[in-house]
Coordinates of C-alpha atoms and ligand atoms in Angstrom, one line a residue:
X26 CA 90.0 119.9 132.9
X27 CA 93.0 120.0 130.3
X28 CA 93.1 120.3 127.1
X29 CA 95.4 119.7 124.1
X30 CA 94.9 121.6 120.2
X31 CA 95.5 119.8 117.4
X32 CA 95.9 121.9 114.3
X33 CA 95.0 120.0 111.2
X34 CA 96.5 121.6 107.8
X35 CA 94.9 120.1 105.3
X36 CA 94.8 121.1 101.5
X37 CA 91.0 122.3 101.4
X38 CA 90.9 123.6 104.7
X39 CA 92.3 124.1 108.3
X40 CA 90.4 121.5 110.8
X41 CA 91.2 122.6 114.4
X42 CA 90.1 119.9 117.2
X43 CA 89.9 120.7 121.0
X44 CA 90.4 117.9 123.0
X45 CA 90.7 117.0 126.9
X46 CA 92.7 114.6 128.9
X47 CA 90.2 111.7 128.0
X48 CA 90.6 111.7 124.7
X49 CA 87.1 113.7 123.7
X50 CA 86.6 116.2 121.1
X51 CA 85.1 118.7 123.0
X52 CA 84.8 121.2 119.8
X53 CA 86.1 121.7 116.4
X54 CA 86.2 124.4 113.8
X55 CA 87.5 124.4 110.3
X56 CA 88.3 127.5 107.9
X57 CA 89.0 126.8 103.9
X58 CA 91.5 128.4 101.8
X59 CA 91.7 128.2 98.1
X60 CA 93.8 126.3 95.7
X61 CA 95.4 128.2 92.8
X62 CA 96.0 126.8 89.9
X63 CA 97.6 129.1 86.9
X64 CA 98.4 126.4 84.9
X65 CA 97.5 123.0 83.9
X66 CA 100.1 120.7 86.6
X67 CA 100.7 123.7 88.6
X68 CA 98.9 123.8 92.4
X69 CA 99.4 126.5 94.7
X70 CA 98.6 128.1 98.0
X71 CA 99.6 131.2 99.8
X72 CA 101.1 130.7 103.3
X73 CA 99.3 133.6 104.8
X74 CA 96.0 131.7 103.9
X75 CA 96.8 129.0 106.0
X76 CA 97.9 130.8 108.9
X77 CA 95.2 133.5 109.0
X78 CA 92.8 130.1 108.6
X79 CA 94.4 128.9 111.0
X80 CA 94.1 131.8 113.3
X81 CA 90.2 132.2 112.3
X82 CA 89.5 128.7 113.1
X83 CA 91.4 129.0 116.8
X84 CA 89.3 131.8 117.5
X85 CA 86.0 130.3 116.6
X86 CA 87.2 127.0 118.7
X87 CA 88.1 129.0 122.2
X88 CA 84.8 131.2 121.5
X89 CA 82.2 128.7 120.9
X90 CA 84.1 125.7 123.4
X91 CA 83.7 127.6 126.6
X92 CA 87.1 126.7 127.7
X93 CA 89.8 129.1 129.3
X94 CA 93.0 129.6 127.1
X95 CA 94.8 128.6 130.1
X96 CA 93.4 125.1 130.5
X97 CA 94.8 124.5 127.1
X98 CA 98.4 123.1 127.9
X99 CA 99.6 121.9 124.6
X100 CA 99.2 122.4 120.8
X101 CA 100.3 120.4 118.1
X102 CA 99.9 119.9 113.8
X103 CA 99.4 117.7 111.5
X104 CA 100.3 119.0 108.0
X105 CA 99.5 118.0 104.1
X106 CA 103.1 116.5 103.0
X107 CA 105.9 118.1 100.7
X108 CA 104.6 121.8 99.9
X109 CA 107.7 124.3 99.1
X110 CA 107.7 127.1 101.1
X111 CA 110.9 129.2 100.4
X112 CA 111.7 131.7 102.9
X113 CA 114.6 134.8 102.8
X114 CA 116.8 135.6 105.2
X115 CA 114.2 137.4 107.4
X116 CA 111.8 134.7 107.1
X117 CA 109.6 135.9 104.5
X118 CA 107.8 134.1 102.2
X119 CA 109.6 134.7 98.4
X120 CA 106.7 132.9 96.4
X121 CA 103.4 131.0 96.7
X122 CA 103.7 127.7 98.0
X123 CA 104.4 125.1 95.3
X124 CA 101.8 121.6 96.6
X125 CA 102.0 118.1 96.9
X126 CA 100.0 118.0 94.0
X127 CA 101.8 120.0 91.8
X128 CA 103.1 117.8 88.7
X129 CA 105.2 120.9 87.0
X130 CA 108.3 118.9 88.1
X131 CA 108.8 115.9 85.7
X132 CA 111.6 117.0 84.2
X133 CA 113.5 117.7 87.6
X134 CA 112.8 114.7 88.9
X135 CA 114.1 112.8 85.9
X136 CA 116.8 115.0 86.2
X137 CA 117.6 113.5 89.9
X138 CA 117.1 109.8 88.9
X139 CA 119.0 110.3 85.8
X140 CA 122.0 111.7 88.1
X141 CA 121.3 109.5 91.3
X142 CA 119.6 106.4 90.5
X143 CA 119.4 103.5 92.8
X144 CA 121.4 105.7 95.0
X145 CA 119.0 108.2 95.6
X146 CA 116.2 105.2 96.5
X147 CA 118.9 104.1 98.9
X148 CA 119.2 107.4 101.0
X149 CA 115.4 108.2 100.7
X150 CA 113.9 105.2 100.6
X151 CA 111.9 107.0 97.5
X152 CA 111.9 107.6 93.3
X153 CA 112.0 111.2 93.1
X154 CA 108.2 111.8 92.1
X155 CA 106.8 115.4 91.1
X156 CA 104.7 115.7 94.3
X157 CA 108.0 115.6 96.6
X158 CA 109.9 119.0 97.7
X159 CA 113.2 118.5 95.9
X160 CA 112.3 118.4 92.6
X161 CA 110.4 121.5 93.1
X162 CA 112.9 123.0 94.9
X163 CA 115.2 122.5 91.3
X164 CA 112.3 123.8 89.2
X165 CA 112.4 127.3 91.1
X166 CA 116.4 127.2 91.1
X167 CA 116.0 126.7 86.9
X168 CA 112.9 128.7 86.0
X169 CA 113.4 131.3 89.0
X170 CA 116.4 131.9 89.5
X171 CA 116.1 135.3 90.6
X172 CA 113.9 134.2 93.7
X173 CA 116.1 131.0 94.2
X174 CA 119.1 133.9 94.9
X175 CA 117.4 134.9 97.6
X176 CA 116.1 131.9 99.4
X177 CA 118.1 131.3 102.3
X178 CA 115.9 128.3 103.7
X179 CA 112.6 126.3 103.1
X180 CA 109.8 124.5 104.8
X181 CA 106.8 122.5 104.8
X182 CA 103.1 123.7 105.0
X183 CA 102.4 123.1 109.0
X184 CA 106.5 123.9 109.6
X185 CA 105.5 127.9 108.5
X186 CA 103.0 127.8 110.5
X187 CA 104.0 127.0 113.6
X188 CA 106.9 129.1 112.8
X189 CA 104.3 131.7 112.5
X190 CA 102.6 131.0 115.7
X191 CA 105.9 130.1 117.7
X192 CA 108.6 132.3 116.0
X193 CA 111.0 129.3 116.1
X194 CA 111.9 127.9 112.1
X195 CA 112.5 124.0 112.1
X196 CA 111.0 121.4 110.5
X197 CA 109.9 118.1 111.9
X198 CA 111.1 114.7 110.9
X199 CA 108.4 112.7 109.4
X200 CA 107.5 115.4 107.4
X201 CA 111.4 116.1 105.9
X202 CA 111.5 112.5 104.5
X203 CA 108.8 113.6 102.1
X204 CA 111.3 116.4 100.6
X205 CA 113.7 113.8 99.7
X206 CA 116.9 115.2 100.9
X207 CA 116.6 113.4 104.0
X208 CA 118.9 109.9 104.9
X209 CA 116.6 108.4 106.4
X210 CA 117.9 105.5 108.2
X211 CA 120.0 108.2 109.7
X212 CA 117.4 111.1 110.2
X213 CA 119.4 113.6 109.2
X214 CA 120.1 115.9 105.8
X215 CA 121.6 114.1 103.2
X216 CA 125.2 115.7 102.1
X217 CA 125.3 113.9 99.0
X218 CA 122.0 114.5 97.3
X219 CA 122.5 118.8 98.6
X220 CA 126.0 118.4 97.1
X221 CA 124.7 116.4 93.9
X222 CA 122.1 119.1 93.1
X223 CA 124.4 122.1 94.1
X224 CA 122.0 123.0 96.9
X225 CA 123.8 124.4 100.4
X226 CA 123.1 122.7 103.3
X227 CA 122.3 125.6 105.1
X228 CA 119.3 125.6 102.9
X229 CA 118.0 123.0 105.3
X230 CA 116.3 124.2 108.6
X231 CA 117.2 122.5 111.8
X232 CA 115.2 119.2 112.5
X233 CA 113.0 118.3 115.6
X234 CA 111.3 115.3 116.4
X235 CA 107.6 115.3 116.4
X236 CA 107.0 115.4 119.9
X237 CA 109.6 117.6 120.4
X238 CA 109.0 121.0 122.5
X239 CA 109.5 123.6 120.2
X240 CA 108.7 126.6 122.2
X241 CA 105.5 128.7 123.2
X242 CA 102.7 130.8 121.5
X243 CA 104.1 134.7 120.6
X244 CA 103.0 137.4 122.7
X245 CA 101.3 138.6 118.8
X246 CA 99.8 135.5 117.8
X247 CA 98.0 135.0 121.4
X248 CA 96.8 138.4 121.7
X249 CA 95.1 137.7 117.9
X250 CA 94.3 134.2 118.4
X251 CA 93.0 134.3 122.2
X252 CA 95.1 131.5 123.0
X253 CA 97.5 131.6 126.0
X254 CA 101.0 132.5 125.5
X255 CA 102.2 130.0 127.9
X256 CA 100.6 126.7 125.8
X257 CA 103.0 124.8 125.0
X258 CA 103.5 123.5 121.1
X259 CA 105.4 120.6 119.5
X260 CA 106.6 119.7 116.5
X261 CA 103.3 117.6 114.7
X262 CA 103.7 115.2 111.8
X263 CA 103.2 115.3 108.3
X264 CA 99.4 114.6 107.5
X265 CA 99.6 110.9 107.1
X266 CA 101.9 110.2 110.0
X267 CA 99.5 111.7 112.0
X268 CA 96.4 110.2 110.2
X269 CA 98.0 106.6 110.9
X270 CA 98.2 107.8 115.0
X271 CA 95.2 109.0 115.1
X272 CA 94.1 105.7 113.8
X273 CA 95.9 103.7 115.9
X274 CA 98.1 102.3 113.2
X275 CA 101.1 101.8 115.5
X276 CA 101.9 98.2 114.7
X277 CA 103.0 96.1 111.5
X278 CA 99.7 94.1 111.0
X279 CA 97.3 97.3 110.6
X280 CA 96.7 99.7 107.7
X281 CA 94.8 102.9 107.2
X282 CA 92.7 103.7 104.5
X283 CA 92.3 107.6 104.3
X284 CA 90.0 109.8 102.0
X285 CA 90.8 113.5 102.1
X286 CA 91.8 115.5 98.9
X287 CA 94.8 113.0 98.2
X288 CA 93.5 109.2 99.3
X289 CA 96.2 106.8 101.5
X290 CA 97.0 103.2 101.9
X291 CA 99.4 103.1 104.5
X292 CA 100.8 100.8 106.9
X293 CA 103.5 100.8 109.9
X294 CA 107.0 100.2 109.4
X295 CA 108.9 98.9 112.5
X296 CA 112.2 99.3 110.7
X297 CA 113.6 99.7 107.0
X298 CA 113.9 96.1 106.3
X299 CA 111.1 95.9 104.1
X300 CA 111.9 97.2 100.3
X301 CA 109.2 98.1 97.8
X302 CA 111.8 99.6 95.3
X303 CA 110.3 102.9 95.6
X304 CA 107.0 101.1 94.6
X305 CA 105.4 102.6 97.5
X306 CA 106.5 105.8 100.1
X307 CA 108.6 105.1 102.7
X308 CA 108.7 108.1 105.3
X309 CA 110.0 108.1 108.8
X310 CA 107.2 108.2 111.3
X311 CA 106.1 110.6 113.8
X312 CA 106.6 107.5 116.1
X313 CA 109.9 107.8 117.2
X314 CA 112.4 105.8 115.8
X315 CA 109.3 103.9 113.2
X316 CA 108.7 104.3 109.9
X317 CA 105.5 103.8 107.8
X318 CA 105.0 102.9 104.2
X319 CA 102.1 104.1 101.4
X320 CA 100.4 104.7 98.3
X321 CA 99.1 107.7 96.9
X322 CA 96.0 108.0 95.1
X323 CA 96.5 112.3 94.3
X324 CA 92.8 112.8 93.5
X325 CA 90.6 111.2 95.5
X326 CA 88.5 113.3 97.5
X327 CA 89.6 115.5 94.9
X328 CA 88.0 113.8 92.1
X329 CA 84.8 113.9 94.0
X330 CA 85.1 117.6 95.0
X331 CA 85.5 118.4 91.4
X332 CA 82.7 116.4 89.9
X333 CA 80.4 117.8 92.7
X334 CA 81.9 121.4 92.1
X335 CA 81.1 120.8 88.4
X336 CA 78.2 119.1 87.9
X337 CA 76.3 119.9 91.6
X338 CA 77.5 122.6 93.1
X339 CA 74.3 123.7 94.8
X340 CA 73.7 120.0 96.3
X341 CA 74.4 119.5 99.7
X342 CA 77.5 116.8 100.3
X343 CA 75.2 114.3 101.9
X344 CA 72.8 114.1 99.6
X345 CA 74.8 114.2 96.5
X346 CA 77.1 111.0 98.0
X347 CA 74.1 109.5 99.3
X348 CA 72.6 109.7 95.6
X349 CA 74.9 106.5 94.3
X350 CA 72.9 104.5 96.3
X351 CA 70.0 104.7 94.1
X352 CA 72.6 103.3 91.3
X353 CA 74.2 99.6 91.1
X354 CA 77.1 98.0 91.7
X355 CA 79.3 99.1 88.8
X356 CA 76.9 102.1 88.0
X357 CA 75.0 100.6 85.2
X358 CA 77.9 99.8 83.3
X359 CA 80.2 103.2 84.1
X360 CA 83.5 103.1 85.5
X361 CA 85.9 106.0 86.5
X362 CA 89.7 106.4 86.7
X363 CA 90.2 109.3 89.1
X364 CA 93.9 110.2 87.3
X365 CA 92.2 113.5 86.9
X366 CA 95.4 115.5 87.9
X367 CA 97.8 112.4 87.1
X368 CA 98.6 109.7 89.7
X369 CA 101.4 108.7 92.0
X370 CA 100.4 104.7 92.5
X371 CA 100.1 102.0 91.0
X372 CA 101.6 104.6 88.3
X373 CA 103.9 107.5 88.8
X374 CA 102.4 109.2 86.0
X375 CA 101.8 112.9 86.0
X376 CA 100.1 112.9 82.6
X377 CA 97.8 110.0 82.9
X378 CA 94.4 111.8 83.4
X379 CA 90.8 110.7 84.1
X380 CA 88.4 108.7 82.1
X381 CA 84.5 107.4 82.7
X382 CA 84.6 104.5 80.5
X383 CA 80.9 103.1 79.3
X384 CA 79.2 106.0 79.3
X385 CA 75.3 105.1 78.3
X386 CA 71.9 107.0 77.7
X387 CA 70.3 105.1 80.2
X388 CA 72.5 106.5 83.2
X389 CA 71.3 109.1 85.3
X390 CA 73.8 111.9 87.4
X391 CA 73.6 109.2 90.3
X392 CA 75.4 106.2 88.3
X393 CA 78.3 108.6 87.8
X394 CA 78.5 109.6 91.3
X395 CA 78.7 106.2 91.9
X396 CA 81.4 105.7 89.9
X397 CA 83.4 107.9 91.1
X398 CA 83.2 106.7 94.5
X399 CA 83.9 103.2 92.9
X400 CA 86.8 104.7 90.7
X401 CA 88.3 105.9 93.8
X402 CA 88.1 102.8 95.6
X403 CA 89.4 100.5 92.9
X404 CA 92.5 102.9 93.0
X405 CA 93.2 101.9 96.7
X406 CA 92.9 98.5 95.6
X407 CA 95.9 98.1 93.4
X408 CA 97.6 99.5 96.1
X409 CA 96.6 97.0 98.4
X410 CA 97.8 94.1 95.7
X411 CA 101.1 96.0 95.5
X412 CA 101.4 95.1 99.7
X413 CA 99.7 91.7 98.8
X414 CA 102.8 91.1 96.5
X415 CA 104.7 91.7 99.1
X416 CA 103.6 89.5 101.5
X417 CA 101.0 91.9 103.4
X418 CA 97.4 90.9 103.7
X419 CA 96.1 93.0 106.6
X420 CA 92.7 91.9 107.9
X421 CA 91.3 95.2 108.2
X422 CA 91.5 99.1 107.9
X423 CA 90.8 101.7 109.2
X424 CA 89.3 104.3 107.2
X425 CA 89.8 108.1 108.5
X426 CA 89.4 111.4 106.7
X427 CA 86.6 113.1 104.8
X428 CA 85.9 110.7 102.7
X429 CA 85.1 108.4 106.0
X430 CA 82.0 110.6 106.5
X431 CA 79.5 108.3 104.3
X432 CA 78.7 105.1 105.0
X433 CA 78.1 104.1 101.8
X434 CA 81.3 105.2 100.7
X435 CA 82.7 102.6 103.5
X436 CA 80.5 99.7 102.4
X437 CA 82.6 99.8 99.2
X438 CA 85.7 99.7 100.4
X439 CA 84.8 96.4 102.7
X440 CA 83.1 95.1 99.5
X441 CA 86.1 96.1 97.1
X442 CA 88.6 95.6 99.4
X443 CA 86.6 92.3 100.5
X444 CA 87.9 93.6 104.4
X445 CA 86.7 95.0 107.0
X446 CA 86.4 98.4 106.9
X447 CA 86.5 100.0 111.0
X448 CA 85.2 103.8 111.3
X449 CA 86.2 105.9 114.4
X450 CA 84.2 108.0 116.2
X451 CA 86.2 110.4 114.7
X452 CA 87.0 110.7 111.0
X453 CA 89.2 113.3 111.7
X454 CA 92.5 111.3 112.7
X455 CA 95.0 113.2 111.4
X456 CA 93.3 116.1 113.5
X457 CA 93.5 113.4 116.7
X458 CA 96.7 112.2 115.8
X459 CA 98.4 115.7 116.4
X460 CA 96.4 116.3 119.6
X461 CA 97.9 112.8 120.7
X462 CA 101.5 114.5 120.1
X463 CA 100.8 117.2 122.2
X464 CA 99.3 114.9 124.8
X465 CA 102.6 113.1 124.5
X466 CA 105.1 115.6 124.6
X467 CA 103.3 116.8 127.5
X468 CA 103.8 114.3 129.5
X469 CA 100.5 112.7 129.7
X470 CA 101.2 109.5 128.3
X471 CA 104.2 107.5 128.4
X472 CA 104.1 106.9 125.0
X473 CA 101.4 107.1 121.9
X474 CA 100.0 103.4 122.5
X475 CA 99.2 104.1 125.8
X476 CA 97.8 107.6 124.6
X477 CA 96.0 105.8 121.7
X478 CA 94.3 103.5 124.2
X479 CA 92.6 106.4 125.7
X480 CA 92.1 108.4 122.4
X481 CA 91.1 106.4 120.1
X482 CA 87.1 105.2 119.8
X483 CA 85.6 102.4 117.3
X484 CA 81.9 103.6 116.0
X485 CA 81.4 100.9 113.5
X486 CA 82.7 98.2 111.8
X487 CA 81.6 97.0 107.8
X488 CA 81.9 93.6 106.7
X489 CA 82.2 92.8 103.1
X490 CA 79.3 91.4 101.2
X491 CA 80.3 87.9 99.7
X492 CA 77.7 89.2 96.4
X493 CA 79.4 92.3 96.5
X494 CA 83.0 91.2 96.7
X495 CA 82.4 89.2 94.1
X496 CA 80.5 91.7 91.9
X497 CA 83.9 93.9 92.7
X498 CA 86.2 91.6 91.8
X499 CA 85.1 91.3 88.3
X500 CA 84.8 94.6 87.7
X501 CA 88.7 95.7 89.2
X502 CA 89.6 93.6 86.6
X503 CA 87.9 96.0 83.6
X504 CA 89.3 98.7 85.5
X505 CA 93.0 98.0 85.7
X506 CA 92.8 97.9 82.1
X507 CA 92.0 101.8 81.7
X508 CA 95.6 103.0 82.3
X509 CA 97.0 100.9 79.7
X510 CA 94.3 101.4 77.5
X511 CA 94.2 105.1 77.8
X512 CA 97.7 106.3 78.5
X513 CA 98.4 106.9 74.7
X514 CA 95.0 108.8 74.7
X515 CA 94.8 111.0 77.6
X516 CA 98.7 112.0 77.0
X517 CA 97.8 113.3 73.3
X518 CA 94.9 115.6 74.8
X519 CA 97.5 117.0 77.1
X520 CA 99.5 117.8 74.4
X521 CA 97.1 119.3 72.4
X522 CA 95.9 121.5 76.0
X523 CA 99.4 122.4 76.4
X524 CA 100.0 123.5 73.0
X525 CA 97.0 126.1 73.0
Ligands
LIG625 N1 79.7 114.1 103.5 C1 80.7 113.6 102.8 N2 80.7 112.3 102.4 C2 81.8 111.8 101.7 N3 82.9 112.5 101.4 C3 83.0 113.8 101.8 C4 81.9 114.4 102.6 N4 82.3 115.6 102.9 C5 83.5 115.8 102.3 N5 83.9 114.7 101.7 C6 85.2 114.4 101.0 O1 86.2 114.7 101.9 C7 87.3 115.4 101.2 C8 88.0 116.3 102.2 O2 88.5 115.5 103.3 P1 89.6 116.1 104.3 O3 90.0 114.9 105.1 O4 88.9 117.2 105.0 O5 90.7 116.6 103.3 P2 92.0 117.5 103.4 O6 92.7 117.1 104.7 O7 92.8 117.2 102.2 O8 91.6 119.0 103.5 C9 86.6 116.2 100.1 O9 87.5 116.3 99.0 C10 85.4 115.4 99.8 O10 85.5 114.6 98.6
LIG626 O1 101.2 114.1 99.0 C1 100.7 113.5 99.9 C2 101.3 112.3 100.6 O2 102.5 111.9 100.0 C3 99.3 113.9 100.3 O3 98.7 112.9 101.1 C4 99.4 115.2 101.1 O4 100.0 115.0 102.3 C5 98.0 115.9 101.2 O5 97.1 115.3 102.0 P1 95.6 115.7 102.2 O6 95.4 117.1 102.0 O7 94.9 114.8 101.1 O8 95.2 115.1 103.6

């Protein structure tokens, strides 16, 4: 048999999947990494984490799998979107990594719109929010300049590690739109923004496609990892182009809902015709020559993690989820807004943060895990009105990462969504989709439809609950009013924080 890697580089952990020609996960591993944050905004990681995760995971994959490193033709990676990874001229990393979640950047990116305006939406397709690479890329410049000196390029989180693992630096398309220096129509650096900002294009690494063949494992990475120096790896996607793959979202009419630390609406974009005014994301797809389109909830998963972290941390993930159940639809009068590290849409706010509103003697630790599972949920929803008012009403989605584990957790989205709600056999689809790159650029598909037809398993499907929905519908309607209602509030606290 053969098999194909796909390396999942997510923001709480590394998720490695083994798969063969059929499409089956024949094993997985996963190693975590921390998060650093020094300050209130900031988010960081170190580079080595990832790739000694990486390289820990690999091993425990080839050891407990029982498969022979040489049956293992190709290897490909799916990475979390926009990190800054600045590299000197030998290719060695000059600071930690500056996330996707990092909202240190507000300035910056007023900065570019300020300078740019509807001609920076133009060539991007995006506003210049705090979570994308530029802006961070213009913090360091300003606040270290002595480091900034002495980058000579830069790249994304799964882009430094396959450089790692392959000793070849480029970075892959769908994941350069996200830095917001890319033309996108065009697919290739943008002159006038580098120029603009008094960046030099040779900042910018060399571009590949995702299924592009970048090279081969190094002779030192193999001998550590145990895989074969002879696999051969491609380019991968950013996160939620590969999510959308490994959900099958390949045509116009379907749309991914995705739970990991960062939560995803997304649908495909055959071309660029469609305009949300930088409402939404706009990326180019790890489909060749597609695009896709999105919303970004940044804490969603997150906001779970955190409450459980806080409040549970000895509980095991299962059973604290599975506690809301005992609680009611709208959690005995609770509701949550998960802008617990600010929020990209509906509002491209970095200093909105969270709220439970109602908060009542009679609730118990479940109502509140409720609603945050709720909270979460009703943050995809304006997300889905924002496609609505554009004309997009999809009849299902297909719900992939963490998150996707519960079924409870998917029984609100069909009932707040008032869709169906399809679960794979696999939750892991952003793990899938770069194993279907691999399996393409090999050669064993003509293209990722056909590969997706093979890959790609339904386990379940959740209809909406006409008692539910309706339930739901009445109670998005309190919660849209907690932004508004709260802005002034939550703002004032971060003042006061940020003044300490
Ligand atoms: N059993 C579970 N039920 C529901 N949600 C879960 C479960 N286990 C983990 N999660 C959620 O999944 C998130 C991680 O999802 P994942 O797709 O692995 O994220 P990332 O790619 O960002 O590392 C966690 O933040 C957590 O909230
Ligand atoms: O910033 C974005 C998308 O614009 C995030 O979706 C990141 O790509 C992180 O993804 P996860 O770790 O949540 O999968």
């Amino acid at each position: 048999m053969k098999y194909v890697i796909g390396v999942d580089l997510g923001t709480s952990a590394v998720k490695v999947l083994l798969v063969d020609q059929n499409g089956t996960v024949t094993a997985q591993a996963s190693e975590a990494y921390p998060l650093q944050q020094p300050a209130p905004g900031y988010n960081e990681q170190n580079p080595d984490d990832w790739v000694q995760g990486t390289l820990t995971a690999i091993q425990h994959l080839l050891a407990t799998s029982g498969v022979t490193a040489s049956e293992i033709e190709g290897l490909s990676y799916s990475g979390q979107m926009h990190g800054l990874v600045l590299l000197d001229a030998a290719g060695q990393v000059l600071r930690p990594a500056i996330l996707w979640n990092d909202t240190r950047t507000t300035k910056q990116s007023e900065e570019i719109m300020a300078k740019m305006g509807p001609r920076f939406i133009e060539i991007t397709r995006n506003r210049p929010l705090e979570g994308f690479t530029l802006p961070k890329i213009l913090w360091v410049k300003e606040n270290e300049p002595e480091i900034f000196a002495q980058a000579a390029t830069f790249v994304l989180p799964k882009d430094y590690v396959r450089y790692r693992m392959t000793g070849q630096l480029n970075m892959e398309l769908s994941d350069a739109a996200g830095t917001v220096l890319l033309d996108i129509a065009k697919k290739e650096w943008s002159r006038e923004i580098c120029a603009a900002f008094g960046l030099p294009l040779s900042l910018c690494p060399p571009l590949v496609e995702a299924t592009t063949n970048v090279g081969t494992i190094t002779a030192e990475f193999a001998q550590a990892s145990g895989l074969c120096s002879q696999t051969a790896v491609f380019g991968g996607g950013a996160d939620n182009a590969c999510g959308a793959i490994g959900a099958g979202i390949l045509h116009p009419d379907q749309a991914m809902c995705s739970i990991g630390t960062s939560g995803v609406i997304l649908t495909y974009e055959p071309d660029t015709t469609t305009d949300y005014h930088g409402q939404l994301h706009f990326f180019n797809h790890a489909v060749p020559n597609s695009f896709y389109s999105m919303g970004v909830t940044l804490a969603a998963g997150y906001s779970l993690s955190w409450f459980k972290q806080t409040f549970a941390p000895d509980a095991s993930f299962n059973d604290f989820v599975g506690s809301a159940a005992t609680s009611t639809i709208g959690a005995h009068g609770l509701l949550f807004a998960p802008y617990i590290v600010g929020e990209r849409t509906p509002y491209a706010d970095a200093k909105i943060r969270g709220s439970f509103i109602g908060i009542d003697g009679k609730q118990e630790r479940s109502d509140f895990v409720r609603a945050v599972l709720e909270g979460i949920v009703f943050s995809f929803k304006d997300i889905l009105d924002i496609y609505a008012a554009n004309g997009k009403n999809f009849k299902q989605l297909v719900s992939i990462g963490g998150g996707a584990k519960s079924p409870l957790w998917l029984q609100i989205q069909a009932d707040i969504f008032n869709k169906d709600i399809v679960r794979l056999e696999s939750e892991q689809g952003p793990g899938l989709g770069a194993a279907m790159l691999a399996a393409v650029g090999l050669g064993w598909f003509d293209s990722l439809s056909t590969c997706a037809d093979h890959f790609i398993a339904v386990k379940k499907v959740y209809h909406p609950v006409a008692e539910h929905v309706a339930k739901y519908a009445q109670l998005h309607q309190i919660y849209q009013q907690i932004y508004p209602q709260t802005k002034g509030i939550t703002g004032a606290l971060l003042d006061y924080e940020e003044q300490q």
